[in-house]
XYZ file of N, CA and C in Angstrom:
780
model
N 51.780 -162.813 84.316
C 50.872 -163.908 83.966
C 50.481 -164.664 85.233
N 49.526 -165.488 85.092
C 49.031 -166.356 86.427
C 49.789 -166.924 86.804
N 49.936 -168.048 88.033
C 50.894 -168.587 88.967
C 50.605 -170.019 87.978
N 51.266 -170.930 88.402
C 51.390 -172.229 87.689
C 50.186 -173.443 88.048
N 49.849 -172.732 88.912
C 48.289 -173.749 89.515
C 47.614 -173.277 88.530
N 46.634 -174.171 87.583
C 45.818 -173.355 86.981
C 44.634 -173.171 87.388
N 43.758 -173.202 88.490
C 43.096 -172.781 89.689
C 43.437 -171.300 89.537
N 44.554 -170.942 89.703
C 44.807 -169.436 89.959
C 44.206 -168.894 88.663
N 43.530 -167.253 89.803
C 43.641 -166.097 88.946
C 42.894 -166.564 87.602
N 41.625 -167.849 87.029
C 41.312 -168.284 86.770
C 41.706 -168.299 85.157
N 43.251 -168.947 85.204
C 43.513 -169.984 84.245
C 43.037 -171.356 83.994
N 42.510 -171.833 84.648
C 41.982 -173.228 84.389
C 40.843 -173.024 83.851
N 39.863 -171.907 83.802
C 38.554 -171.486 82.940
C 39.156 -171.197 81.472
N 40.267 -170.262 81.764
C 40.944 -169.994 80.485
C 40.794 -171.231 79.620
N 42.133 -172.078 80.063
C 41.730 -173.545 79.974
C 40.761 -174.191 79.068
N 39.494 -174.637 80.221
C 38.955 -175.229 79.844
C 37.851 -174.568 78.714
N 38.090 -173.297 78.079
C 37.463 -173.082 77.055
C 38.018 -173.159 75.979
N 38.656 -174.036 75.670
C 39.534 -174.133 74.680
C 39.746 -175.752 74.354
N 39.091 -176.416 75.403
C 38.170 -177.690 75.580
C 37.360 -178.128 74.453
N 37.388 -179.072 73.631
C 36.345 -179.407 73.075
C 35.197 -180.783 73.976
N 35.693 -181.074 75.285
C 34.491 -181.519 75.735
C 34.849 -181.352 77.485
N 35.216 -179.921 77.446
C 35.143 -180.022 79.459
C 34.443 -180.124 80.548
N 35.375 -181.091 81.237
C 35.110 -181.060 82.486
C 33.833 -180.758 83.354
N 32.420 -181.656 83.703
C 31.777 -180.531 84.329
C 32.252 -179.709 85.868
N 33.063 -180.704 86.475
C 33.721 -179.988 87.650
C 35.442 -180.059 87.691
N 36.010 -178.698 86.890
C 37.459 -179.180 86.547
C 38.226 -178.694 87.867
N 39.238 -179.023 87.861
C 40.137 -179.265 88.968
C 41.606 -179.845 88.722
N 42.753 -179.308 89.676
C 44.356 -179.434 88.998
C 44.767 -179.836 90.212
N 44.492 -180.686 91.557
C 45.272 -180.381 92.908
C 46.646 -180.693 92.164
N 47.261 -181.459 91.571
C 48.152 -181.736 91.335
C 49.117 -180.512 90.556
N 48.377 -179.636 90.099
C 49.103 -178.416 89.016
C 48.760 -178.722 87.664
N 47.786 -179.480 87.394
C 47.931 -179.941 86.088
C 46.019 -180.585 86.039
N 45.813 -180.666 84.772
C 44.676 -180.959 84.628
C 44.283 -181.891 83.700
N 44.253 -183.234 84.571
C 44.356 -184.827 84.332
C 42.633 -184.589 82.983
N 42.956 -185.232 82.067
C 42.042 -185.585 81.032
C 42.255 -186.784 80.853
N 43.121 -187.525 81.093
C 43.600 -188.890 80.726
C 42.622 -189.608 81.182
N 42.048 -190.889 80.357
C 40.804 -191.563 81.147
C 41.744 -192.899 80.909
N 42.165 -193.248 79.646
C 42.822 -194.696 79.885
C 44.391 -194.443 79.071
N 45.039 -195.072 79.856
C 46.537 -195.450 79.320
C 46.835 -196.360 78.455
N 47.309 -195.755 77.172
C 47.697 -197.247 76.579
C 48.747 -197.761 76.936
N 48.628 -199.348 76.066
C 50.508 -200.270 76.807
C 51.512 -199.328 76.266
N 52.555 -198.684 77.229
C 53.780 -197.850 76.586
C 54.767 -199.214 75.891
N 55.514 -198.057 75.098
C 56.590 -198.730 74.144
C 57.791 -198.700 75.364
N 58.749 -199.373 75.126
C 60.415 -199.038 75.835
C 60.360 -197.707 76.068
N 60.414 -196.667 74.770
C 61.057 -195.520 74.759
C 59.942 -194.387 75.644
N 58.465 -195.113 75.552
C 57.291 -194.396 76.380
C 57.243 -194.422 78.305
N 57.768 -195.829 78.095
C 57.912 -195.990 79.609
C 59.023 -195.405 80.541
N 59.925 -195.243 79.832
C 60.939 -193.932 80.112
C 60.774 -192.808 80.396
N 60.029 -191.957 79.490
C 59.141 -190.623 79.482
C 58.223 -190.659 80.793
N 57.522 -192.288 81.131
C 56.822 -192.180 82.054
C 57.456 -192.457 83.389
N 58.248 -192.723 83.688
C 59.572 -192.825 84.733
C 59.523 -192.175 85.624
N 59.740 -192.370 86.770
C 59.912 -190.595 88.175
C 61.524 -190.530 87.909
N 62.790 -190.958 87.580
C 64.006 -190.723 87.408
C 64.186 -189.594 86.062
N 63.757 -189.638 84.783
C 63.870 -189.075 84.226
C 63.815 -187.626 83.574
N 62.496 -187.358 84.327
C 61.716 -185.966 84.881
C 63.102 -185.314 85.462
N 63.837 -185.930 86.431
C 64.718 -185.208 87.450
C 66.077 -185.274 86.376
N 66.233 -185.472 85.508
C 67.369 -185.834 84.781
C 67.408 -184.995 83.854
N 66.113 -184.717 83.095
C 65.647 -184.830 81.349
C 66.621 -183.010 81.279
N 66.238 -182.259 81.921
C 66.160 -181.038 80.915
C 67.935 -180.877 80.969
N 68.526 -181.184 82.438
C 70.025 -181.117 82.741
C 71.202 -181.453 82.174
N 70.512 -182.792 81.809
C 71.347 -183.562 81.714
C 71.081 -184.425 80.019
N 70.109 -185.464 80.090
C 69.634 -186.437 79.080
C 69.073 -185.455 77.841
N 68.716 -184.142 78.051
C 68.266 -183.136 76.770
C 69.123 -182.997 76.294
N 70.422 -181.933 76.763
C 71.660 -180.905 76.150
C 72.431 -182.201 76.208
N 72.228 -183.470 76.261
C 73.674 -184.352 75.438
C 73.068 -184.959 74.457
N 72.283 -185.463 74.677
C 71.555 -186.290 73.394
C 71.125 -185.722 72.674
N 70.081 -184.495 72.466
C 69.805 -183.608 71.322
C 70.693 -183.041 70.681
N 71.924 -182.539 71.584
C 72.980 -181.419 71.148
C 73.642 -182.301 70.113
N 74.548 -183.675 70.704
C 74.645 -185.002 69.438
C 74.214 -184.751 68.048
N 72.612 -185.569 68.781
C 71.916 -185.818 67.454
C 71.559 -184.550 66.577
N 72.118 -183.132 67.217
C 71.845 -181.911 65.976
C 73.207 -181.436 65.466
N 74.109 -182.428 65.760
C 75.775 -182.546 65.114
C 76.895 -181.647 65.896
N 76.162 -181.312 67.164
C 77.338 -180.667 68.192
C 78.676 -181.109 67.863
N 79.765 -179.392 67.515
C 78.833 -178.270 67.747
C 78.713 -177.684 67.008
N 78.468 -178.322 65.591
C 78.270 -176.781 64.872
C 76.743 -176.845 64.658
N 75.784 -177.941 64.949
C 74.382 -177.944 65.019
C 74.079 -176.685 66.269
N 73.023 -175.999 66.314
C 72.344 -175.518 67.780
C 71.892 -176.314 68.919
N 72.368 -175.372 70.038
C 72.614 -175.731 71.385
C 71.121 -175.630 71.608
N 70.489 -176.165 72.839
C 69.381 -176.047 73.223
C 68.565 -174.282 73.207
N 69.654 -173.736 73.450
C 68.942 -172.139 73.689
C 69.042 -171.489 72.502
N 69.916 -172.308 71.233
C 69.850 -171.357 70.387
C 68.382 -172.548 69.602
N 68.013 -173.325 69.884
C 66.769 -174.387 69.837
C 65.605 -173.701 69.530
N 65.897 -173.170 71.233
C 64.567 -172.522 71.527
C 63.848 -171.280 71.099
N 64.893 -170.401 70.764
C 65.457 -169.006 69.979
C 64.828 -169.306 68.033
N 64.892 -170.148 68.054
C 64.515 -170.314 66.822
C 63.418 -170.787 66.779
N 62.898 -172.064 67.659
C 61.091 -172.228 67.657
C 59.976 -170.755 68.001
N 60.653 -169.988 69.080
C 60.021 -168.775 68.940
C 60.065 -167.910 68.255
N 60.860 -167.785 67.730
C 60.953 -166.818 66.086
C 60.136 -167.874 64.729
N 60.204 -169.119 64.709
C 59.658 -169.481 63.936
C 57.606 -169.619 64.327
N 57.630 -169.586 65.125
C 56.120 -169.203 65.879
C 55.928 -168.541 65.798
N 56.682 -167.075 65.365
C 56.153 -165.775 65.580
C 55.821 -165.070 66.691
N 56.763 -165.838 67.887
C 56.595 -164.986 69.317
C 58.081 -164.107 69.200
N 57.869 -163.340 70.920
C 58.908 -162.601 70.647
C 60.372 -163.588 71.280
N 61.507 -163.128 71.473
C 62.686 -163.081 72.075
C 61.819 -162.663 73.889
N 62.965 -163.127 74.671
C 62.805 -163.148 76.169
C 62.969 -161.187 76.408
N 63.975 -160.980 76.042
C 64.435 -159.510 76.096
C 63.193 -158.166 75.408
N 62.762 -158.694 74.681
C 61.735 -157.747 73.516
C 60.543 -157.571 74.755
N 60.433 -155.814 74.232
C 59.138 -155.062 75.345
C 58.111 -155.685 74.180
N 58.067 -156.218 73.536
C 56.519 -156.342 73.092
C 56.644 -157.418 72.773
N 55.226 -158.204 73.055
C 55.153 -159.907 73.134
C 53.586 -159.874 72.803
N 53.611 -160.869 72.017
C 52.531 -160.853 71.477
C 51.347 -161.729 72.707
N 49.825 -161.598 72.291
C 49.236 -162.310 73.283
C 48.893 -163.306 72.628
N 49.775 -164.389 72.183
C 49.449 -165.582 71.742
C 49.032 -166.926 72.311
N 47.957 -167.569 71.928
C 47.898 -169.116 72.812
C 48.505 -169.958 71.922
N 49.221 -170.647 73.226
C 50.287 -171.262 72.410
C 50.321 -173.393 73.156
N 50.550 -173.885 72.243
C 50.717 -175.412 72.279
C 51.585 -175.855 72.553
N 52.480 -176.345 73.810
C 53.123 -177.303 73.448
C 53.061 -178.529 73.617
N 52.636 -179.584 72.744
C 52.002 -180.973 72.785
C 53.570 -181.988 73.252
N 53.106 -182.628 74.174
C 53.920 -183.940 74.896
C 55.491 -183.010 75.094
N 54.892 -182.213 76.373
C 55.561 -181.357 76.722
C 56.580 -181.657 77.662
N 56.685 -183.075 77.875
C 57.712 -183.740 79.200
C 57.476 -182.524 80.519
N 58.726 -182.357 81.050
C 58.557 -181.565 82.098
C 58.556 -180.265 81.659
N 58.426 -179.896 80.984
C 58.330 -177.962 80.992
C 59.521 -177.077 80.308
N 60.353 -177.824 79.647
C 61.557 -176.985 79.295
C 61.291 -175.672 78.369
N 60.486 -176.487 76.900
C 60.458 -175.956 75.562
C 59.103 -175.278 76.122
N 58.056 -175.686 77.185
C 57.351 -174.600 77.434
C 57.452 -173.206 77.957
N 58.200 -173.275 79.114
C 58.569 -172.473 79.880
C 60.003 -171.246 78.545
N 59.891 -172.366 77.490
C 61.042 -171.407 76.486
C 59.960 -170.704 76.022
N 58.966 -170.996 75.344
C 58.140 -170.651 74.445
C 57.284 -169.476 75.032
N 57.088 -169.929 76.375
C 56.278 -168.865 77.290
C 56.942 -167.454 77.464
N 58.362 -167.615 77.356
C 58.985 -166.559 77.657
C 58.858 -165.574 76.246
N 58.611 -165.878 75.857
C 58.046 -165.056 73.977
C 56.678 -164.626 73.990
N 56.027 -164.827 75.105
C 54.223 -164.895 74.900
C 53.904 -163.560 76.062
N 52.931 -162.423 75.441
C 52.758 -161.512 76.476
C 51.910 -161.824 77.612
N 51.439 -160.969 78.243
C 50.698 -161.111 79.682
C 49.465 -161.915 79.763
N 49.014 -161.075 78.116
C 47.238 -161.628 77.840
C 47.825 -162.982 77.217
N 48.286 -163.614 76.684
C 48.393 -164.506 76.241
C 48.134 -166.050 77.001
N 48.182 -167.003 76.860
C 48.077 -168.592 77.138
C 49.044 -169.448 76.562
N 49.850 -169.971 77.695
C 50.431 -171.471 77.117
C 50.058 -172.696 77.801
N 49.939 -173.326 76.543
C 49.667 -174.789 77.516
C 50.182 -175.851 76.985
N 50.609 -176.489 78.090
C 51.736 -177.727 77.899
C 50.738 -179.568 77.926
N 50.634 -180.248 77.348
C 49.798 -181.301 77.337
C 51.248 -182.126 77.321
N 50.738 -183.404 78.523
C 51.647 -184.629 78.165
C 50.833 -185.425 78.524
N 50.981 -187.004 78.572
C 50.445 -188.226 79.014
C 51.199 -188.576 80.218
N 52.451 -187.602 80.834
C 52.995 -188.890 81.596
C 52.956 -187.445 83.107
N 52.450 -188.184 83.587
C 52.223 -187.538 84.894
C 53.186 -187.499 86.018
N 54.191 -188.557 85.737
C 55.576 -187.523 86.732
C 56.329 -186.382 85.702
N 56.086 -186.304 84.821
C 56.344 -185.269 83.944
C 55.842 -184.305 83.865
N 54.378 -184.072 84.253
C 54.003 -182.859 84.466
C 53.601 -182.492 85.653
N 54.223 -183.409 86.699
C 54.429 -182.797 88.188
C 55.768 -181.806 87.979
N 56.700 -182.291 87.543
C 57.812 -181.917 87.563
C 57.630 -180.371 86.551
N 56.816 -180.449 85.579
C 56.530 -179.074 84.983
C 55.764 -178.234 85.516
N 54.561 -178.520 86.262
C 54.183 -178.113 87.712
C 55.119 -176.951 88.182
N 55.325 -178.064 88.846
C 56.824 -177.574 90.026
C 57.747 -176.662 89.561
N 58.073 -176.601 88.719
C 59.142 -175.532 87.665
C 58.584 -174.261 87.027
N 57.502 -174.337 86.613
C 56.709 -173.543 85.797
C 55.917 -172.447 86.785
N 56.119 -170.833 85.612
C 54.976 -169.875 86.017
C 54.375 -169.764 84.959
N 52.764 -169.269 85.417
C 52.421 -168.931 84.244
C 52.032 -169.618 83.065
N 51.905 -170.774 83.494
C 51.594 -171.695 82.122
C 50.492 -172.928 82.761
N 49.592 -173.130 81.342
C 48.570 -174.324 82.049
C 49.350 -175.680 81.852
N 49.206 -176.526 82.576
C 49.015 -178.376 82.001
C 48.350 -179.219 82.022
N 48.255 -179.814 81.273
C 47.206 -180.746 80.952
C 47.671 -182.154 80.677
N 46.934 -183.090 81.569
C 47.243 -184.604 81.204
C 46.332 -185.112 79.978
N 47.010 -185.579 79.298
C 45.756 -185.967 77.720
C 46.416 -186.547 77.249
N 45.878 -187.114 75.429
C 46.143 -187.787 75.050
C 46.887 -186.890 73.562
N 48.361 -186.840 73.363
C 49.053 -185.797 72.387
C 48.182 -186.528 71.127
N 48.367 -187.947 70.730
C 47.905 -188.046 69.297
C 46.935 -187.327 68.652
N 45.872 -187.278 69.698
C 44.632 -186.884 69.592
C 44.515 -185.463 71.058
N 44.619 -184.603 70.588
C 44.742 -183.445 71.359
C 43.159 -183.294 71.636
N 42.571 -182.784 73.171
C 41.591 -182.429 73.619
C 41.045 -181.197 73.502
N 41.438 -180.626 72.611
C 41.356 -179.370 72.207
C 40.000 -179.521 70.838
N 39.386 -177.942 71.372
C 38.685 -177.480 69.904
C 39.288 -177.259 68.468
N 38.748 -177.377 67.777
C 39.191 -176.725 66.574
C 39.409 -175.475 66.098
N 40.870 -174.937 65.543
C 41.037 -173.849 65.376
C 41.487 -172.894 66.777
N 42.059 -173.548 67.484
C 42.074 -172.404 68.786
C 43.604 -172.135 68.989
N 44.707 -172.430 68.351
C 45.556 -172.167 69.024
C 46.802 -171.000 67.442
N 46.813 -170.472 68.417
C 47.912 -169.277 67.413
C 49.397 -170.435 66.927
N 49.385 -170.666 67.827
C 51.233 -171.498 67.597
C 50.770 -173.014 68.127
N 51.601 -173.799 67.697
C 51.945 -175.178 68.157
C 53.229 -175.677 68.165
N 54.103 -175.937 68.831
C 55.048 -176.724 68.851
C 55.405 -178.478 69.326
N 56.137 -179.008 68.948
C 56.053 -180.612 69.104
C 57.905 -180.682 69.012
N 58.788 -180.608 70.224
C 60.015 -181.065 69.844
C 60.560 -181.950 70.479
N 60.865 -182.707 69.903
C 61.826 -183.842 70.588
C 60.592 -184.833 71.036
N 59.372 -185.170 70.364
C 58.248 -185.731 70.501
C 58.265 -186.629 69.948
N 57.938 -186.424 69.124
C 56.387 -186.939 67.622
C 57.158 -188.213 67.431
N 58.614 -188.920 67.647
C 58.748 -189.961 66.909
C 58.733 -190.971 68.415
N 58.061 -190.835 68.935
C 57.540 -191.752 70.109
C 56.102 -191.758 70.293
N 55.071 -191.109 69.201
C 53.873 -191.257 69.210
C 53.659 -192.350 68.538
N 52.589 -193.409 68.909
C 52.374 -194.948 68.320
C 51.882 -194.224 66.841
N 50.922 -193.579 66.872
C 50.660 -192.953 65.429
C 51.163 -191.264 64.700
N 51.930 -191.357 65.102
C 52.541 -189.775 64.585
C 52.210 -188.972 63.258
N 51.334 -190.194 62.620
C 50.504 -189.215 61.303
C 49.500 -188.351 61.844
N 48.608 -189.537 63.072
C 47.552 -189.099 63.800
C 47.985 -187.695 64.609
N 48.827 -187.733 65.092
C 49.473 -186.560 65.531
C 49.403 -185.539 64.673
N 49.927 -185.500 63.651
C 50.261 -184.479 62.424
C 48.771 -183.735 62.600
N 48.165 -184.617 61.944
C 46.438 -184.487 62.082
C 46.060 -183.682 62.715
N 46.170 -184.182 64.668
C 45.562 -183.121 65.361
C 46.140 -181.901 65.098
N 47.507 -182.008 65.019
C 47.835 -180.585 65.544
C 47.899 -179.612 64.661
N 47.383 -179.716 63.222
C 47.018 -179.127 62.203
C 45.727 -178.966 62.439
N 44.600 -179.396 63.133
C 43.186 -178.959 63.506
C 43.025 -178.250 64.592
N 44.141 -178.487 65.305
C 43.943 -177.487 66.616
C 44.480 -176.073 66.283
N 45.220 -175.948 65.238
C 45.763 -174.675 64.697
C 44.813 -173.585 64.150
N 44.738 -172.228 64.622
C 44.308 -171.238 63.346
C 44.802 -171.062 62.238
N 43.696 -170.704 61.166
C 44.180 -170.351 59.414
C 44.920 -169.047 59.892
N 46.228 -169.524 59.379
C 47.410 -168.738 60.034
C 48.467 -169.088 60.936
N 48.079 -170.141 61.731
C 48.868 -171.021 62.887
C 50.074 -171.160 62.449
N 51.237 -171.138 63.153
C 52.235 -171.477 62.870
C 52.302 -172.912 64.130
N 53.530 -173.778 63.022
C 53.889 -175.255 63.776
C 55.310 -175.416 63.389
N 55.727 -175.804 64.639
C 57.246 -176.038 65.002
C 57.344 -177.219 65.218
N 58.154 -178.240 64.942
C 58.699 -179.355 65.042
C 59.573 -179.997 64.625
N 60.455 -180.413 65.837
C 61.938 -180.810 65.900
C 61.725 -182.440 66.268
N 61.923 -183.568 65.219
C 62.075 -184.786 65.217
C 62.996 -185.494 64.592
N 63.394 -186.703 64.267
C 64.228 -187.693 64.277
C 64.445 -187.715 62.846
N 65.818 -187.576 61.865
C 65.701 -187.820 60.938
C 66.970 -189.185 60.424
N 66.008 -189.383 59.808
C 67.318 -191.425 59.424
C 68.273 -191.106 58.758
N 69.239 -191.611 58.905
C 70.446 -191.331 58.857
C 71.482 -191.390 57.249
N 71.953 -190.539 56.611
C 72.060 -190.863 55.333
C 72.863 -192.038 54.975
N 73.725 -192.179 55.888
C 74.796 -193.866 55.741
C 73.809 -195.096 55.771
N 74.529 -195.769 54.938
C 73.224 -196.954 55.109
C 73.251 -197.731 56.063
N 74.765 -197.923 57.121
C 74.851 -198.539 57.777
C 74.228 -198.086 59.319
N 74.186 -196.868 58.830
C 73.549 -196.089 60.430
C 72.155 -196.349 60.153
N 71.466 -196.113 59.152
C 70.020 -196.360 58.499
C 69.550 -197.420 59.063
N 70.193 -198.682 58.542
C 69.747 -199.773 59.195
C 69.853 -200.184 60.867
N 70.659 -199.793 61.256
C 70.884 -199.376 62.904
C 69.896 -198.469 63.497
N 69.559 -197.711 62.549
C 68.312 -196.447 63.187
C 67.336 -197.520 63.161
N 66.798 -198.160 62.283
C 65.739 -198.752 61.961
C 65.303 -199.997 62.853
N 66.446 -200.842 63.160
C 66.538 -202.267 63.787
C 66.150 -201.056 65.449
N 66.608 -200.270 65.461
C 67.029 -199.705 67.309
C 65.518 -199.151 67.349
N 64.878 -198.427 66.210
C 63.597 -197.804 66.101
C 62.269 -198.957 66.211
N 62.376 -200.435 65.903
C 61.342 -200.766 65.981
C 61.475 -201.345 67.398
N 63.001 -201.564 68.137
C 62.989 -202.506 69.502
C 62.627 -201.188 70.682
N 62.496 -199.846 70.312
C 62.056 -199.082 71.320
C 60.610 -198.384 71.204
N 60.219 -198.384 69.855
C 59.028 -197.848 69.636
C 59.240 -196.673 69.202
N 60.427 -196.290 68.503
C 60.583 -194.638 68.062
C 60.462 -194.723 66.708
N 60.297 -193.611 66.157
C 59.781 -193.603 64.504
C 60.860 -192.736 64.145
N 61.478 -193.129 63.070
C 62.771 -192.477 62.367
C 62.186 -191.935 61.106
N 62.405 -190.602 60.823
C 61.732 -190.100 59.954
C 62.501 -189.914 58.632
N 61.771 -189.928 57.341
C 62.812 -189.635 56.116
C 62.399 -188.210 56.174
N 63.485 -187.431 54.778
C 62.956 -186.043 54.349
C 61.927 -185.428 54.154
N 61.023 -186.653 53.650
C 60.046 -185.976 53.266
C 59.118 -185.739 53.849
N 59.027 -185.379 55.389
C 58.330 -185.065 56.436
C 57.635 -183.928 56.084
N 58.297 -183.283 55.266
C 57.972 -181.789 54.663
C 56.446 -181.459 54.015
N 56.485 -182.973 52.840
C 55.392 -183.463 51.983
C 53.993 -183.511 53.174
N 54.566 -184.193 54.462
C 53.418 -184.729 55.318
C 52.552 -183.470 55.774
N 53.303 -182.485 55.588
C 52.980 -181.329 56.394
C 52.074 -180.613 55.607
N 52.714 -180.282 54.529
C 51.905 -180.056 52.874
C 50.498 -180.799 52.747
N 50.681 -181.873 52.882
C 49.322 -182.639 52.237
C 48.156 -182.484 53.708
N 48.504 -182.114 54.418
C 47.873 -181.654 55.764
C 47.301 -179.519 56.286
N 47.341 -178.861 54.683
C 47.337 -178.131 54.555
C 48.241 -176.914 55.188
N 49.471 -177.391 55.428
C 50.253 -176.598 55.684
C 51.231 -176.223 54.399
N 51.818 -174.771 54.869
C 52.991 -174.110 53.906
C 54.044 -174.337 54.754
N 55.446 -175.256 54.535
C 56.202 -175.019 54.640
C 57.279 -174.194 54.784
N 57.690 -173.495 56.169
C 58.578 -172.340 55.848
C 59.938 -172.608 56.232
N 60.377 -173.396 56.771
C 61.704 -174.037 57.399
C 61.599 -175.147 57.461
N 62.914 -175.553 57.056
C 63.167 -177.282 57.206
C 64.679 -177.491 57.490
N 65.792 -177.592 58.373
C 66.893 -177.625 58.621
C 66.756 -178.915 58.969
N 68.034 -179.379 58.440
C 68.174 -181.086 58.351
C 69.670 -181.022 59.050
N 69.624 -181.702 60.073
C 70.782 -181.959 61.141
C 71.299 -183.768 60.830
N 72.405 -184.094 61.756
C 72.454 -185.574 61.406
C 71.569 -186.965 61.715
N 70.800 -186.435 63.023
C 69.841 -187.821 63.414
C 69.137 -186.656 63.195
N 68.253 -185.480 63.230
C 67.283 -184.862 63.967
C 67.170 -183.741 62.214
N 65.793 -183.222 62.559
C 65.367 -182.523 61.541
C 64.301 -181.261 62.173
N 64.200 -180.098 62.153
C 63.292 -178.973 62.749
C 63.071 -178.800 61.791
N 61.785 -178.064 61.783
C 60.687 -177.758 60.995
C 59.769 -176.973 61.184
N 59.447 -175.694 60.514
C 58.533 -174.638 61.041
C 57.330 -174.583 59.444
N 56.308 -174.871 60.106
C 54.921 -174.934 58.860
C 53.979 -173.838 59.415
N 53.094 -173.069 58.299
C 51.935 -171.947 58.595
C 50.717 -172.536 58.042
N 49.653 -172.650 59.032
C 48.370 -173.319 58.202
C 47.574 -172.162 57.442
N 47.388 -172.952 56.244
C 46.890 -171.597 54.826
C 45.948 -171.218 55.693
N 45.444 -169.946 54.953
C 44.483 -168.978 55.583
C 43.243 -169.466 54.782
């Protein structure tokens, strides 16, 4: 696949046809391909994400303790068995498998590159991934790490994307730090093909009532959205089929197919 500049070997054309309003002169010096025109005010938990410390921290360290936790380590899945399952639930292949499909693939508010660079490894030669975040030491740092994959600075709620263009989408460890995460739902059910598969691993509230209310009081002082069960319904009424729903102790994954 192409080198991680998307300049190269002309991935950034790739790219930008998949644009619903590009660029007339596009360009990545940075590795990445800034769409962002205005920033909104971040929450606590946004300005973190937007951080230069965290980037250098996130995939090492602040991912595999806090996710592994919140998915009931250890008998919840480890990050790789995470990732092992968003690509099987996408319908890409395993890292090891001679045949990989040529899928374009999403991963929306992609921090630095982890779950992309997972997802990519499932995607064949002809294929496309592209990683979108808002926070730009985050996708220096996915830059820097990454082959083979585009990035894009934008806006996740509202994805810059056409309609209908992408085979897969994934969203993990996201969506409950989007100010509107319905709006989210939204895009990334329009950016999908009839057929698309969508992966997403987010925050689920806690069944004790005393943790409930602790999720809730901690969720409005950082700006994170704690989700109930019925995330499932949201997905449904957004024309998706539900095909997985594993419910962990803070955290909930989720794999949906948009009807044909």
């Amino acid at each position: 696949m192409p080198s991680s500049t998307p300049q190269d070997d002309g991935l950034l054309d790739r790219v930008c046809a998949l644009l619903a309003d590009p660029p007339d002169e596009p360009a990545a010096p940075d590795g990445y391909l800034d769409l962002l025109e205005a920033e909104p005010v971040p929450t606590l938990a946004q300005r973190a994400m937007q951080s230069t410390l965290l980037p250098q921290v996130y995939e090492r360290i602040w991912r595999p303790f806090a996710f592994n936790i919140a998915k009931g380590w250890p008998s919840g899945p480890d990050t790789a068995e995470e990732h092992a399952l968003a690509r099987d639930w996408l319908g890409l292949a395993q890292p090891g498998d001679i045949a990989k499909p040529a899928a374009t693939v999403l991963d929306l508010a992609c921090g630095p590159g982890n779950t992309t660079r997972a997802v990519a490894s499932g995607v064949g030669e002809n294929g496309l991934v592209v990683g979108l975040d808002a926070s730009a030491s985050m996708l220096a740092r996915a830059a820097a790490d990454s082959q083979g994959i585009a990035y894009v600075r934008g806006n996740a709620i509202d994805p810059p994307f056409r309609t209908g263009v992408f085979d897969a989408v994934c969203c993990l460890g996201a969506l409950y730090l989007f100010d509107d995460p319905w709006t989210a739902l939204d895009g990334m059910a329009r950016v999908l093909r009839p057929g698309g598969r969508l992966v997403i691993l987010t925050t689920r509230r806690p069944a004790f009532p005393v943790f409930r209310v602790t999720g809730d009081i901690l969720g409005r002082a950082t700006g994170v959205t704690v989700f109930d069960d019925d995330l499932p319904d949201e997905l449904t009424s957004r024309g998706l089929t539900v095909l997985h729903h594993r419910r962990y102790p803070l955290m909930q994954f989720l794999a949906a197919e948009l009807k044909k």
